């Protein structure tokens, strides 16, 4: 099955700096890669996603890049703000029979210091 | 975006009792829902895939007799933790997939609020 590795597990940055979180996946058939933000005790929220036919996608301060050959994708947050502090999860989607299944990375605790 | 509601948000029960958690898609029909378990400071671990009108597909290592899943309608899936024990204490989250551009099962995944189960 799919295996998703996520690094780093914790990341601390100063407000205004950039933050980068990296993930690798094992199944070359995976074709959809979402990123979720989870604040303490709350549900994960989708913040950005990318499909396998695209190499990069940007939404304001957030961008995601995908390298299919190397099977890795990254989340980039620029001009970080304290409210960006949360746990971020990457995921890769594979198809199993008639179902699409998401496999999550272990998460990155991002702390933005004011 | 679409809304997934999960209830209850918190439940405390005695060891040996059963607890039912509901997951509802409020403004869309979800033929497939997913149940996850999340331990403190850890990732979301998929427990099972719930398909409307058919049996759930459980992940390896998840006891299907202990975690009963019923997906009786296109907007409701339930997870029942039977004969709960303290080690079942966890944060349980459901998710449902809206229909996406590629048809059923390819849309965005929306999560419920989660249910924190504490077994005494």
XYZ file of N, CA and C in Angstrom:
702
model
N 0.819 -1.204 0.000
C 0.000 0.000 0.000
C 0.852 1.252 0.000
N 0.192 2.374 -0.063
C 0.883 3.659 -0.101
C 1.535 3.965 1.238
N 2.701 4.608 1.182
C 3.399 5.058 2.375
C 3.787 6.519 2.177
N 3.398 7.361 3.103
C 3.700 8.787 2.995
C 4.599 9.196 4.159
N 5.736 9.760 3.828
C 6.666 10.252 4.826
C 6.634 11.778 4.823
N 6.630 12.378 5.999
C 6.528 13.828 6.113
C 7.630 14.356 7.034
N 8.260 15.456 6.590
C 9.343 16.066 7.376
C 9.278 17.589 7.243
N 9.647 18.333 8.274
C 10.028 17.830 9.600
C 8.785 17.555 10.453
N 8.983 16.979 11.597
C 7.857 16.729 12.490
C 7.483 17.995 13.255
N 8.466 18.841 13.508
C 8.202 20.139 14.117
C 8.994 21.196 13.378
N 8.437 22.399 13.311
C 9.072 23.496 12.596
C 8.711 24.794 13.304
N 9.724 25.533 13.681
C 9.503 26.803 14.352
C 10.139 27.909 13.521
N 9.344 28.929 13.204
C 9.838 30.040 12.387
C 9.424 31.356 13.022
N 10.113 32.401 12.620
C 9.737 33.739 13.060
C 8.680 34.294 12.120
N 7.806 35.093 12.678
C 6.758 35.715 11.872
C 7.379 36.435 10.679
N 6.805 36.209 9.508
C 7.314 36.829 8.298
C 8.239 35.945 7.495
N 8.810 34.930 8.170
C 9.679 33.998 7.445
C 8.835 33.012 6.650
N 9.516 32.231 5.816
C 8.833 31.181 5.053
C 8.962 29.843 5.773
N 8.017 28.973 5.503
C 8.045 27.616 6.069
C 7.853 26.618 4.932
N 8.627 25.556 4.970
C 8.527 24.517 3.943
C 8.383 23.159 4.611
N 7.404 22.414 4.178
C 7.172 21.060 4.685
C 7.221 20.115 3.489
N 7.930 19.005 3.658
C 8.139 18.098 2.532
C 7.540 16.724 2.798
N 7.012 16.128 1.749
C 6.457 14.782 1.841
C 6.913 13.942 0.660
N 7.102 12.671 0.919
C 7.378 11.720 -0.152
C 6.318 10.636 -0.115
N 6.070 10.031 -1.253
C 5.095 8.950 -1.317
C 5.692 7.792 -2.086
N 5.098 6.630 -1.935
C 5.705 5.433 -2.510
C 4.967 4.891 -3.741
N 3.689 5.141 -3.826
C 2.881 4.560 -4.899
C 2.814 5.514 -6.097
N 3.437 5.135 -7.179
C 3.472 6.004 -8.354
C 2.083 6.208 -8.970
N 1.112 5.392 -8.559
C -0.251 5.544 -9.077
C -1.029 6.630 -8.338
N -0.492 7.132 -7.239
C -1.173 8.208 -6.515
C -1.296 9.422 -7.425
N -2.473 10.039 -7.413
C -2.697 11.102 -8.384
C -3.264 12.387 -7.796
N -3.406 12.436 -6.488
C -3.992 13.626 -5.862
C -3.341 13.807 -4.501
N -2.922 15.063 -4.225
C -2.125 15.310 -3.025
C -2.652 16.541 -2.296
N -3.480 16.328 -1.287
C -4.005 17.462 -0.523
C -3.162 17.757 0.709
N -3.276 18.981 1.169
C -2.646 19.390 2.428
C -3.732 19.879 3.369
N -3.645 19.432 4.627
C -4.634 19.804 5.620
C -3.960 20.537 6.777
N -4.719 21.481 7.331
C -4.284 22.214 8.518
C -5.217 21.823 9.653
N -4.637 21.434 10.775
C -5.459 21.045 11.915
C -5.027 21.825 13.144
N -5.923 22.645 13.634
C -5.668 23.346 14.893
C -6.054 22.422 16.043
N -5.503 22.684 17.187
C -5.658 21.802 18.331
C -7.116 21.505 18.639
N -7.472 20.229 18.657
C -8.818 19.816 19.012
C -9.861 20.062 17.946
N -9.429 20.460 16.758
C -10.392 20.758 15.696
C -10.226 19.816 14.512
N -11.128 19.929 13.585
C -11.087 19.046 12.430
C -10.030 19.520 11.436
N -9.470 18.613 10.668
C -8.551 19.014 9.599
C -9.302 19.803 8.529
N -8.652 20.838 8.023
C -9.241 21.655 6.971
C -8.313 21.641 5.770
N -8.889 21.406 4.605
C -8.099 21.427 3.382
C -7.623 22.844 3.103
N -6.330 23.007 2.866
C -5.815 24.345 2.573
C -5.356 24.481 1.123
N -4.909 23.413 0.551
C -4.500 23.435 -0.847
C -4.311 22.004 -1.316
N -4.466 21.778 -2.594
C -4.259 20.447 -3.128
C -3.655 20.547 -4.524
N -3.112 19.452 -4.985
C -2.525 19.437 -6.317
C -2.755 18.068 -6.944
N -3.022 18.058 -8.219
C -3.232 16.800 -8.927
C -1.988 16.459 -9.727
N -1.898 15.207 -10.100
C -0.636 14.715 -10.663
C -0.304 15.287 -12.035
N -1.248 15.958 -12.659
C -0.960 16.538 -13.968
C -0.474 17.983 -13.865
N -0.230 18.429 -12.642
C 0.215 19.806 -12.401
C 1.494 19.768 -11.571
N 2.418 20.687 -11.842
C 3.668 20.700 -11.099
C 3.685 21.676 -9.933
N 2.852 22.688 -10.025
C 2.854 23.696 -8.968
C 1.494 24.381 -8.912
N 1.106 24.758 -7.712
C -0.160 25.466 -7.544
C 0.017 26.469 -6.421
N -0.541 27.642 -6.588
C -0.355 28.691 -5.587
C -1.691 29.315 -5.231
N -1.839 29.635 -3.951
C -3.034 30.315 -3.484
C -2.601 31.313 -2.428
N -2.427 32.538 -2.831
C -1.987 33.629 -1.960
C -0.638 33.261 -1.330
N -0.577 33.079 -0.018
C 0.710 32.811 0.640
C 1.096 31.341 0.643
N 0.228 30.518 0.118
C 0.464 29.078 0.175
C 0.713 28.536 -1.231
N 1.686 27.673 -1.344
C 1.971 27.041 -2.633
C 2.337 25.588 -2.394
N 2.062 24.772 -3.371
C 2.443 23.363 -3.309
C 3.150 23.006 -4.611
N 4.224 22.240 -4.509
C 4.944 21.768 -5.680
C 4.932 20.249 -5.683
N 4.938 19.671 -6.854
C 4.902 18.216 -7.003
C 5.956 17.780 -8.007
N 6.761 16.818 -7.607
C 7.734 16.198 -8.498
C 7.352 14.727 -8.616
N 6.667 14.386 -9.688
C 6.171 13.018 -9.861
C 7.296 12.021 -10.030
N 8.350 12.449 -10.708
C 9.468 11.530 -10.953
C 10.109 11.106 -9.637
N 10.312 12.094 -8.781
C 10.944 11.808 -7.500
C 9.937 11.377 -6.452
N 8.663 11.480 -6.760
C 7.574 11.139 -5.840
C 7.684 11.940 -4.549
N 7.796 13.250 -4.717
C 7.719 14.083 -3.526
C 6.990 15.384 -3.829
N 6.384 15.922 -2.797
C 5.643 17.167 -2.918
C 5.854 17.993 -1.648
N 5.751 19.294 -1.808
C 6.100 20.191 -0.714
C 5.069 21.300 -0.559
N 4.928 21.741 0.666
C 4.063 22.874 0.996
C 4.950 24.050 1.350
N 4.657 25.193 0.766
C 5.435 26.400 1.034
C 4.486 27.464 1.565
N 4.802 28.006 2.713
C 4.028 29.112 3.268
C 4.957 30.312 3.369
N 4.593 31.395 2.720
C 5.411 32.607 2.781
C 4.782 33.609 3.735
N 5.616 34.535 4.197
C 5.142 35.606 5.102
C 4.290 35.020 6.224
N 4.849 34.079 6.930
C 4.073 33.376 7.953
C 3.552 34.328 9.023
N 2.396 33.936 9.559
C 1.738 34.714 10.608
C 1.444 33.794 11.790
N 1.313 34.337 12.994
C 1.035 33.486 14.160
C -0.173 32.574 13.953
N -1.158 33.031 13.222
C -2.354 32.195 13.007
C -2.090 31.022 12.062
N -0.920 30.979 11.477
C -0.545 29.812 10.672
C -0.098 28.651 11.564
N 0.108 28.922 12.839
C 0.541 27.883 13.774
C -0.531 26.798 13.873
N -0.138 25.567 13.592
C -1.071 24.425 13.588
C -0.274 23.183 13.207
N -0.962 22.068 13.140
C -0.360 20.852 12.599
C -0.797 20.725 11.141
N 0.150 20.478 10.286
C -0.117 20.328 8.860
C 0.115 18.881 8.445
N -0.841 18.341 7.711
C -0.738 16.967 7.222
C -0.739 16.967 5.703
N 0.177 16.220 5.126
C 0.096 15.960 3.695
C -0.605 14.616 3.522
N -1.085 14.368 2.331
C -1.740 13.098 2.048
C -1.587 12.769 0.577
N -1.668 11.496 0.293
C -1.630 11.025 -1.093
C -2.825 10.104 -1.313
N -3.454 10.253 -2.464
C -4.644 9.454 -2.745
C -4.345 8.383 -3.779
N -4.771 7.175 -3.423
C -4.650 6.059 -4.349
C -6.013 5.421 -4.521
N -6.117 4.668 -5.576
C -7.391 3.996 -5.842
C -7.264 2.537 -5.453
N -8.235 2.061 -4.665
C -8.282 0.653 -4.304
C -9.653 0.131 -4.692
N -9.709 -0.579 -5.783
C -10.997 -1.047 -6.281
C -11.830 0.141 -6.713
N -13.020 0.249 -6.150
C -13.888 1.370 -6.501
C -13.730 2.544 -5.533
N -12.851 2.376 -4.554
C -12.676 3.424 -3.557
C -11.370 4.171 -3.758
N -11.413 5.470 -3.451
C -10.203 6.268 -3.395
C -9.833 6.414 -1.934
N -8.583 6.192 -1.626
C -8.151 6.172 -0.230
C -7.032 7.181 -0.022
N -7.138 7.947 1.061
C -6.088 8.899 1.409
C -5.178 8.300 2.460
N -3.892 8.420 2.242
C -2.904 8.039 3.242
C -2.220 9.316 3.710
N -2.202 9.524 5.021
C -1.680 10.760 5.583
C -0.240 10.613 6.052
N 0.481 11.716 5.961
C 1.772 11.780 6.621
C 1.564 11.938 8.116
N 2.652 11.906 8.879
C 2.547 11.944 10.326
C 2.303 13.340 10.886
N 2.397 14.339 10.043
C 2.091 15.687 10.489
C 3.323 16.501 10.849
N 3.180 17.809 10.700
C 4.240 18.754 11.080
C 3.630 19.825 11.962
N 4.153 19.955 13.154
C 3.694 21.013 14.055
C 4.454 22.287 13.725
N 3.749 23.241 13.148
C 4.354 24.523 12.785
C 4.042 25.550 13.864
N 5.078 26.188 14.358
C 4.919 27.267 15.325
C 5.504 28.533 14.731
N 4.678 29.555 14.644
C 5.141 30.844 14.133
C 5.250 31.790 15.317
N 6.457 32.198 15.599
C 6.711 33.058 16.753
C 6.576 34.529 16.374
N 5.796 35.274 17.144
C 5.596 36.694 16.798
C 6.843 37.510 17.087
N -17.774 25.563 1.453
C -17.648 24.152 1.106
C -18.703 23.306 1.781
N -18.692 22.036 1.461
C -19.650 21.113 2.031
C -19.437 20.954 3.535
N -20.490 20.533 4.224
C -20.431 20.418 5.681
C -20.658 18.977 6.100
N -19.785 18.520 6.984
C -19.934 17.203 7.593
C -20.069 17.418 9.094
N -21.120 16.883 9.659
C -21.386 17.051 11.078
C -21.194 15.730 11.803
N -20.534 15.797 12.933
C -20.257 14.592 13.701
C -20.785 14.785 15.118
N -21.383 13.731 15.663
C -21.996 13.839 16.984
C -21.892 12.518 17.730
N -21.576 12.490 19.011
C -21.302 13.651 19.849
C -19.861 14.130 19.697
N -19.575 15.320 20.157
C -18.217 15.843 20.088
C -17.358 15.277 21.220
N -18.012 15.013 22.342
C -17.300 14.409 23.470
C -18.190 13.376 24.123
N -17.607 12.277 24.511
C -18.369 11.269 25.232
C -17.456 10.572 26.220
N -17.988 10.411 27.416
C -17.284 9.677 28.469
C -18.146 8.488 28.839
N -17.558 7.332 28.867
C -18.364 6.150 29.189
C -17.580 5.210 30.088
N -18.298 4.284 30.665
C -17.669 3.289 31.522
C -17.164 2.130 30.680
N -16.132 1.496 31.158
C -15.579 0.348 30.466
C -16.645 -0.730 30.308
N -16.733 -1.298 29.124
C -17.696 -2.353 28.858
C -18.955 -1.894 28.156
N -19.173 -0.596 28.130
C -20.354 -0.081 27.443
C -20.041 0.175 25.971
N -21.088 0.402 25.198
C -20.933 0.689 23.770
C -21.278 2.142 23.493
N -20.599 2.703 22.543
C -20.790 4.117 22.205
C -21.000 4.253 20.703
N -22.006 5.023 20.323
C -22.276 5.238 18.901
C -21.940 6.673 18.519
N -21.223 6.823 17.427
C -20.859 8.138 16.904
C -21.483 8.275 15.513
N -22.116 9.413 15.285
C -22.785 9.642 14.003
C -22.010 10.634 13.141
N -22.039 10.394 11.868
C -21.394 11.279 10.902
C -22.407 11.568 9.801
N -22.711 12.841 9.607
C -23.710 13.226 8.620
C -23.138 14.218 7.609
N -23.435 13.995 6.355
C -23.135 15.004 5.340
C -24.396 15.856 5.209
N -24.259 17.149 5.477
C -25.448 17.994 5.617
C -25.980 18.536 4.298
N -25.141 18.782 3.352
C -25.626 19.406 2.122
C -25.146 18.690 0.864
N -24.771 17.444 1.030
C -24.422 16.651 -0.143
C -24.587 15.172 0.196
N -24.665 14.381 -0.812
C -24.794 12.945 -0.605
C -23.419 12.294 -0.711
N -23.152 11.456 0.225
C -21.834 10.828 0.291
C -21.996 9.315 0.201
N -21.644 8.763 -0.927
C -21.711 7.310 -1.049
C -20.602 6.649 -0.255
N -19.560 7.412 0.012
C -18.428 6.872 0.759
C -18.058 7.796 1.898
N -17.920 7.242 3.067
C -17.432 7.982 4.223
C -16.263 7.209 4.818
N -15.416 7.911 5.513
C -14.227 7.302 6.092
C -14.193 7.575 7.594
N -13.707 6.607 8.322
C -13.534 6.773 9.761
C -12.055 6.681 10.102
N -11.601 7.687 10.876
C -10.207 7.748 11.284
C -10.117 7.769 12.805
N -8.956 7.386 13.268
C -8.653 7.485 14.681
C -7.380 8.312 14.812
N -7.363 9.205 15.772
C -6.198 10.062 15.945
C -5.798 10.102 17.416
N -4.594 9.634 17.708
C -4.054 9.722 19.049
C -3.381 11.084 19.209
N -3.208 11.534 20.457
C -2.611 12.859 20.685
C -1.289 13.023 19.956
N -1.173 14.127 19.266
C 0.046 14.501 18.547
C 0.434 13.480 17.479
N -0.530 12.750 16.996
C -0.241 11.792 15.941
C -1.131 12.030 14.733
N -0.881 11.271 13.696
C -1.587 11.477 12.444
C -2.955 10.800 12.457
N -3.668 11.015 11.369
C -4.965 10.368 11.186
C -4.731 8.970 10.637
N -5.238 7.984 11.355
C -5.099 6.606 10.913
C -6.455 6.120 10.413
N -6.498 5.745 9.151
C -7.748 5.264 8.581
C -8.138 3.941 9.231
N -9.372 3.893 9.720
C -9.870 2.663 10.319
C -10.653 1.841 9.302
N -11.541 2.550 8.578
C -12.406 1.822 7.662
C -13.024 2.775 6.663
N -13.402 2.202 5.542
C -14.138 2.913 4.500
C -15.567 2.423 4.538
N -16.487 3.360 4.663
C -17.894 3.034 4.799
C -18.615 3.327 3.491
N -19.204 2.321 2.906
C -19.913 2.467 1.641
C -21.410 2.299 1.859
N -22.169 3.232 1.353
C -23.616 3.200 1.531
C -24.204 1.923 0.948
N -24.959 1.246 1.774
C -25.656 0.050 1.328
C -24.827 -1.213 1.264
N -23.592 -1.139 1.699
C -22.772 -2.355 1.688
C -21.884 -2.386 2.932
N -21.181 -3.481 3.086
C -20.329 -3.620 4.262
C -19.125 -2.695 4.183
N -18.681 -2.280 5.345
C -17.503 -1.414 5.392
C -16.249 -2.213 5.086
N -15.258 -1.523 4.580
C -13.948 -2.128 4.326
C -13.004 -1.665 5.423
N -12.524 -2.604 6.205
C -11.687 -2.276 7.348
C -10.211 -2.363 6.988
N -9.430 -1.490 7.601
C -7.981 -1.534 7.416
C -7.397 -2.671 8.259
N -6.237 -3.070 7.843
C -5.565 -4.158 8.547
C -5.343 -3.786 10.009
N -5.685 -4.719 10.879
C -5.482 -4.494 12.300
C -6.668 -3.884 13.017
N -7.684 -3.477 12.300
C -8.877 -2.906 12.924
C -9.922 -4.000 13.090
N -10.393 -4.180 14.315
C -11.346 -5.254 14.598
C -12.748 -4.854 14.162
N -13.261 -5.521 13.171
C -14.574 -5.170 12.651
C -15.697 -5.465 13.637
N -15.489 -6.428 14.525
C -16.528 -6.726 15.516
C -16.532 -5.721 16.650
N -15.434 -5.021 16.795
C -15.355 -4.036 17.873
C -15.803 -2.650 17.374
N -15.474 -2.355 16.168
C -15.823 -1.057 15.580
C -16.839 -1.308 14.456
N -18.105 -1.253 14.857
C -19.191 -1.552 13.915
C -19.542 -0.302 13.121
N -19.575 -0.447 11.823
C -19.888 0.682 10.954
C -21.124 0.369 10.152
N -22.026 1.348 10.150
C -23.262 1.222 9.390
C -23.440 2.470 8.547
N -23.680 2.284 7.268
C -23.856 3.416 6.342
C -25.200 3.208 5.659
N -26.252 3.498 6.421
C -27.589 3.132 5.993
C -28.177 4.076 4.956
N -27.665 5.293 4.886
C -28.207 6.241 3.912
C -27.067 7.033 3.303
N -27.387 7.829 2.307
C -26.361 8.594 1.598
C -25.851 9.785 2.407
N -26.447 10.026 3.578
C -26.000 11.160 4.388
C -25.615 10.777 5.803
N -25.635 9.494 6.123
C -25.356 9.107 7.502
C -24.545 7.823 7.573
N -23.467 7.907 8.329
C -22.689 6.725 8.680
C -22.505 6.748 10.192
N -22.557 5.572 10.816
C -22.351 5.503 12.254
C -21.221 4.537 12.579
N -20.490 4.899 13.616
C -19.426 4.053 14.158
C -19.813 3.704 15.579
N -19.922 2.427 15.878
C -20.225 1.989 17.229
C -19.010 1.279 17.807
N -18.502 1.813 18.893
C -17.399 1.175 19.605
C -18.036 0.248 20.631
N -17.928 -1.037 20.416
C -18.593 -1.994 21.290
C -17.679 -2.409 22.441
N -18.284 -2.620 23.604
C -17.554 -3.046 24.793
C -16.254 -2.241 24.931
N -16.439 -0.940 25.041
C -15.277 -0.042 25.043
C -14.385 -0.270 26.258
N -13.083 -0.112 26.031
C -12.093 -0.221 27.092
C -11.231 1.039 27.076
N -10.517 1.292 28.163
C -9.703 2.519 28.225
C -8.772 2.703 27.033
N -8.266 1.622 26.478
C -7.358 1.760 25.338
C -8.065 2.219 24.067
N -9.414 2.219 24.097
C -10.179 2.738 22.951
C -10.339 4.250 23.022
N -9.926 4.833 24.126
C -10.013 6.288 24.268
C -9.181 6.940 23.183
N -9.800 7.836 22.447
C -9.118 8.455 21.313
C -10.009 9.526 20.718
N -9.483 10.176 19.704
C -10.242 11.146 18.916
C -10.632 10.440 17.623
N -11.930 10.324 17.392
C -12.414 9.646 16.192
C -12.976 10.704 15.240
N -12.532 10.659 14.003
C -12.966 11.649 13.013
C -13.510 10.932 11.789
N -14.621 11.431 11.289
C -15.154 10.894 10.047
C -14.905 11.905 8.931
N -14.973 11.425 7.734
C -14.891 12.321 6.588
C -15.791 11.786 5.490
N -16.192 12.674 4.621
C -17.054 12.301 3.514
C -16.568 13.011 2.270
N -16.748 12.348 1.163
C -16.246 12.897 -0.088
C -17.391 13.394 -0.945
N -17.277 14.631 -1.355
C -18.249 15.189 -2.267
C -17.940 14.687 -3.673
N -18.909 14.729 -4.538
C -18.673 14.304 -5.913
C -17.753 15.311 -6.580
N -16.730 14.857 -7.224
C -15.770 15.757 -7.841
C -15.877 15.783 -9.354
N -14.956 16.487 -9.990
C -15.008 16.637 -11.457
C -14.879 15.328 -12.195
N -14.272 14.356 -11.539
C -14.113 13.058 -12.178
C -15.248 12.110 -11.895
N -16.284 12.613 -11.248
C -17.400 11.747 -10.908
C -17.343 11.335 -9.457
N -18.138 10.367 -9.101
C -18.227 9.946 -7.707
C -16.852 9.576 -7.170
N -16.635 9.901 -5.915
C -15.421 9.519 -5.184
C -14.166 10.277 -5.598
N -14.276 11.322 -6.376
C -13.061 12.051 -6.738
C -13.048 13.472 -6.198
N -14.067 13.858 -5.459
C -14.141 15.220 -4.959
C -13.365 15.435 -3.687
N -13.484 16.648 -3.175
C -12.768 17.038 -1.970
C -13.305 16.279 -0.767
N -12.406 16.015 0.155
C -12.755 15.303 1.375
C -13.046 16.329 2.466
N -14.194 16.197 3.118
C -14.555 17.100 4.207
C -14.624 16.301 5.503
N -14.101 16.895 6.553
C -14.024 16.205 7.827
C -15.116 16.667 8.785
N -15.560 15.735 9.619
C -16.420 16.091 10.731
C -15.600 16.756 11.823
N -16.293 17.210 12.859
C -15.613 17.934 13.936
C -14.798 17.017 14.830
N -15.057 15.730 14.739
C -14.347 14.782 15.590
C -15.114 14.490 16.869
N -14.886 13.309 17.408
C -15.521 12.896 18.662
C -14.437 12.384 19.591
N -14.347 13.016 20.747
C -13.330 12.577 21.710
C -13.968 11.587 22.666
N -13.510 10.361 22.598
C -14.038 9.297 23.447
C -13.086 9.050 24.602
N -13.644 9.080 25.804
C -12.878 8.746 27.007
C -13.572 7.589 27.693
N -12.863 6.493 27.832
C -13.421 5.311 28.484
C -12.782 5.177 29.855
N -13.621 5.198 30.875
C -13.095 5.150 32.255
C -12.861 3.722 32.714
